[in-house]
Every structure is written in C-alpha cells, then in structure tokens.
Amino acid sequence: MTSLAERYARVGQSISDAASKAGRNAEELTLIVVTKNHPATLVAELIDLGARHFGENRDQEASPKAAQVAELRPAVEINWHFVGQLQSNKTKSVLKYAKAIHSLDRPSLLDALNKAQLPVEVFIELNLTSDANRGGIQIANLTEFAEAVLAIPHLSLRGVMGVAGLGEDPNREFERIREASAKLMQVAPAAKFISAGMSEDFEVAIAHGATHLRIGTAITGKRQI
Ligand SMILES: *Cc1c(COP(=O)(O)O)cnc(C)c1O
C-alpha cells in the first residue's frame, strides 16, 4: 500500500522525467488531479500536498464537493476543471465553480453557454473515431466549430481535449490530437493548449505535446464513493 502523498510525489516525478525526456519544461504542464468518486476530504489532503487543479466529470457530485472543499480550505484558490459530458441543463450549475470546461463536444452546448453569459475557459473535445455519433467534434468539423466558439465573447478558447482510445496505439492517437491542435491554432492562435493524458498514458501524451494532464487513479487510488 502506498500513501496519497507517495503517489502524488511519484506521479509528479514521472511528469518531470517525461518532460525532460521530451526536451520540454515541466513548468509548462498543468497537472489536473481527477477526484471523481472521491470525497472532499481527499481533495483537501491533495491541497495540503500542493495540488491546485482538480477535475470532475459529474455536476451532481462536483457541485457539493466544490462547496465542501471551499469550507475545508477557505484560504486557497482552487481551479476546478469539468472534464465529463456536460448536460445542457447543468451548465449554469457547473459555471458556478468551474474555471474550465474540457468537454465542449457539441454545438447545442454552445447555446447553453451563450445563454449563461458567464466567463469560462473551454477546450474542444475531439472525436478521434470515424463514428460521427460518438461524443466530440470530428477533426473535419473543427474549424467551423471553433469559429462558433470564438463568436461567443465570454468563452475563452484554450485548445483541444482528447482521450486516447482503448486498444489504439496511443502514440498515433496523441499525434492526431497534436495535428488537430495545429489546425485549431490556424483560426485561434491563442488556443494552443492540449488536454490529454490520463493515468495509463500521460507519459506518452507528454512526448506528443500535451499541456494539461488529467490524472485520476494513479494519484487517488481506487474509487471510494
Ligand atoms: C476519469 C477521467 C480521467 C482520469 O482517468 P484515470 O484513468 O483515473 O487517470 C481523465 N479524463 C476524463 C475525461 C475522465 O473522466
């Protein structure tokens, strides 16, 4: 059994090692600890270890957790990243605590965000499969979708988000994410960030340009709630 502190330190070391191996500066990487299925008390422990960015994928869980964490550690500025599929009717609730939404995956979500009139950073979630019914924006539609995002003034477009598919070669998948990122930057030069890499593949993602790592179980251990 390892402790949370050990796992947090170990992942931090692996991130630095992968960054130097790729000739990159670890300072340009943001570690988002995905705390879904874990209680607010675990988030507080991670804050004490130095973590400031946290990811959640369900508003029903994240909204009360964000409030609890604010009570547990009132003096600390915490950055919540919403990484799961977002139902339009939850948008207002998510915007109360989230600094960033990584899962902008369909045009109808833009209507909800537009109505909410609240500032938030967004990443466009990519659909890397050839199945148009899967969540995310296909690379062929990326430019058009990005233009629709840019037309909404209170959305700050940060970049792309991708999940390497199970059974696929992660090198190939992360390369496609990087190509999509380059394509996005042609219409949105400031949207240079890449949200990619999870517990199983973050080192590969770093080698292919990922800037925002979304790491859960390698740090938190198995799900608790
Ligand atoms: C759960 C989750 C993660 C973290 O996954 P781990 O394999 O536990 O590191 C990252 N991104 C998204 C979108 C998730 O839902």
XYZ file of C-alpha atoms and ligand atoms in Angstrom:
240
model
C 0.000 0.000 0.000
C 1.269 3.458 -0.867
C 0.019 6.675 0.665
C -1.617 9.512 -1.215
C 1.475 11.639 -0.598
C 3.711 8.957 -2.114
C 1.538 8.524 -5.185
C 1.252 12.285 -5.688
C 5.047 12.644 -5.426
C 5.656 9.664 -7.706
C 3.376 10.982 -10.447
C 4.985 14.421 -10.134
C 8.398 12.807 -10.613
C 7.183 10.804 -13.634
C 5.829 14.006 -15.166
C 9.184 15.788 -14.715
C 11.062 12.778 -16.114
C 8.776 12.523 -19.160
C 9.101 16.263 -19.742
C 12.911 16.248 -19.683
C 12.977 13.177 -21.916
C 10.822 15.079 -24.423
C 13.008 18.182 -24.116
C 10.149 20.093 -22.536
C 9.904 22.262 -19.439
C 7.711 20.649 -16.759
C 6.630 24.171 -15.759
C 4.520 24.402 -18.888
C 2.469 21.357 -17.816
C -0.665 21.588 -15.680
C -1.474 18.561 -13.558
C -5.215 18.209 -13.024
C -5.971 15.609 -10.367
C -9.259 13.945 -11.297
C -11.048 13.399 -7.976
C -14.346 11.906 -9.178
C -15.671 9.219 -6.815
C -13.522 10.577 -4.012
C -14.665 12.803 -1.143
C -13.891 16.462 -0.458
C -11.552 15.395 2.349
C -9.243 13.753 -0.218
C -9.213 16.985 -2.223
C -8.255 18.844 0.962
C -5.357 16.413 1.548
C -4.172 16.999 -2.008
C -4.358 20.757 -1.484
C -2.091 20.331 1.545
C 0.342 18.443 -0.725
C 0.351 21.373 -3.145
C -2.264 20.451 -5.775
C -4.391 23.341 -7.055
C -6.138 21.921 -10.149
C -8.876 19.318 -9.819
C -11.070 17.553 -12.365
C -14.602 16.232 -12.031
C -16.942 14.644 -14.535
C -20.437 14.888 -12.981
C -22.062 18.080 -11.753
C -24.205 16.171 -9.236
C -21.016 15.135 -7.483
C -18.788 18.118 -8.237
C -21.118 20.925 -7.177
C -21.489 19.892 -3.499
C -17.828 18.790 -3.407
C -16.609 22.198 -4.581
C -18.652 23.840 -1.824
C -17.299 21.429 0.805
C -13.706 21.975 -0.299
C -14.192 25.749 -0.097
C -15.265 25.269 3.526
C -12.407 22.894 4.333
C -9.707 25.100 2.790
C -11.216 28.619 2.610
C -7.934 30.458 2.073
C -6.840 28.508 -1.006
C -7.660 29.380 -4.587
C -8.726 26.150 -6.280
C -9.192 25.578 -10.001
C -11.970 23.155 -10.937
C -11.917 21.597 -14.391
C -15.075 19.970 -15.684
C -13.975 17.012 -17.830
C -17.110 14.893 -18.284
C -20.002 15.052 -20.667
C -21.976 18.157 -19.781
C -25.767 18.128 -19.951
C -27.060 21.484 -21.146
C -29.369 21.843 -18.130
C -26.341 21.547 -15.804
C -24.377 24.334 -17.480
C -25.414 27.080 -15.051
C -24.512 24.955 -12.062
C -21.104 23.991 -13.478
C -20.248 27.619 -14.230
C -20.615 28.466 -10.531
C -17.403 26.596 -9.678
C -15.601 25.584 -12.890
C -12.692 27.575 -14.239
C -12.548 25.405 -17.355
C -14.734 23.006 -19.303
C -12.681 20.417 -21.205
C -15.636 18.684 -22.805
C -17.108 21.102 -25.295
C -18.359 18.317 -27.530
C -21.380 19.501 -29.498
C -22.932 22.654 -30.969
C -26.022 22.548 -28.722
C -23.813 23.102 -25.665
C -22.788 26.456 -27.134
C -26.393 27.657 -26.924
C -26.490 26.836 -23.213
C -23.119 28.522 -22.586
C -24.160 31.539 -24.607
C -27.330 31.985 -22.547
C -25.438 31.624 -19.275
C -23.338 34.749 -20.040
C -20.578 33.746 -17.622
C -16.849 33.653 -18.401
C -15.208 30.241 -18.640
C -12.212 28.650 -20.327
C -13.083 25.896 -22.787
C -11.375 23.075 -24.623
C -12.918 21.451 -27.685
C -13.267 17.708 -27.156
C -12.209 15.739 -30.209
C -13.909 12.677 -31.599
C -10.946 10.712 -32.942
C -13.067 7.880 -34.302
C -14.762 7.712 -37.684
C -18.127 7.288 -35.936
C -19.881 10.674 -36.080
C -22.304 9.554 -33.352
C -19.559 9.380 -30.744
C -19.077 12.369 -28.415
C -16.766 15.127 -29.562
C -16.038 17.152 -32.651
C -14.583 15.368 -35.647
C -11.405 16.935 -36.986
C -13.119 17.685 -40.304
C -15.602 19.930 -38.430
C -13.088 21.520 -36.074
C -12.588 24.847 -37.857
C -16.292 25.530 -38.232
C -16.987 24.608 -34.603
C -14.057 26.730 -33.363
C -15.450 29.744 -35.218
C -18.780 29.267 -33.433
C -16.945 29.141 -30.085
C -14.927 32.273 -30.905
C -18.152 34.131 -31.690
C -19.214 33.863 -28.021
C -17.292 36.628 -26.223
C -17.285 35.238 -22.666
C -15.840 31.873 -23.743
C -12.056 31.748 -23.693
C -10.978 29.036 -26.129
C -7.870 27.333 -24.742
C -7.328 24.348 -27.006
C -8.320 20.776 -27.740
C -9.047 17.829 -25.488
C -8.707 14.186 -26.409
C -8.901 10.722 -24.934
C -6.731 8.023 -26.491
C -8.988 5.126 -27.444
C -8.749 1.734 -25.807
C -6.909 -0.722 -27.998
C -5.463 2.036 -30.197
C -1.787 2.939 -30.364
C -1.593 5.943 -28.018
C 1.339 7.410 -29.986
C -0.799 7.576 -33.078
C -3.797 8.986 -31.180
C -1.776 11.705 -29.436
C -0.184 12.630 -32.769
C -3.663 13.120 -34.231
C -4.563 15.305 -31.262
C -1.443 17.389 -31.923
C -2.391 17.745 -35.601
C -5.881 18.863 -34.549
C -4.277 21.391 -32.207
C -2.235 22.844 -35.080
C -5.365 23.070 -37.191
C -7.243 24.856 -34.390
C -4.419 27.370 -33.959
C -4.815 28.461 -37.571
C -8.155 30.061 -36.607
C -7.465 30.577 -32.892
C -3.737 31.221 -32.357
C -4.145 31.617 -28.576
C -5.830 28.208 -28.230
C -2.511 26.412 -28.001
C -3.164 24.040 -25.116
C -3.684 20.282 -25.325
C -5.676 18.473 -22.648
C -4.575 14.855 -22.989
C -3.054 12.048 -20.973
C -4.530 10.030 -18.106
C -3.090 7.611 -15.530
C -2.177 4.950 -18.089
C -0.743 7.134 -20.832
C 0.307 10.567 -19.547
C 3.995 9.974 -20.271
C 3.207 9.232 -23.927
C 0.922 12.272 -24.036
C 3.735 14.498 -22.731
C 6.004 13.216 -25.502
C 3.361 14.383 -28.004
C 2.803 17.881 -26.675
C 0.095 17.524 -24.005
C -0.079 20.544 -21.684
C -2.983 19.643 -19.364
C -2.766 16.161 -17.850
C -5.953 14.717 -16.353
C -4.751 12.101 -13.876
C -7.046 10.209 -11.515
C -6.340 6.707 -10.178
C -2.523 6.877 -10.374
C -2.769 9.527 -7.638
C -6.066 8.952 -5.856
C -6.060 5.162 -5.813
C -9.222 3.194 -6.482
C -12.603 4.882 -6.423
C -14.083 5.293 -2.968
C -17.657 6.551 -3.273
C -11.748 9.775 -15.038
C -11.202 10.626 -16.084
C -9.821 10.873 -16.177
C -8.808 10.242 -15.236
O -8.718 8.873 -15.501
P -7.633 7.951 -14.755
O -7.514 6.769 -15.656
O -8.229 7.604 -13.429
O -6.388 8.711 -14.640
C -9.377 11.714 -17.183
N -10.223 12.277 -18.067
C -11.551 12.060 -18.013
C -12.423 12.700 -19.032
C -12.085 11.229 -17.027
O -13.406 11.023 -16.991
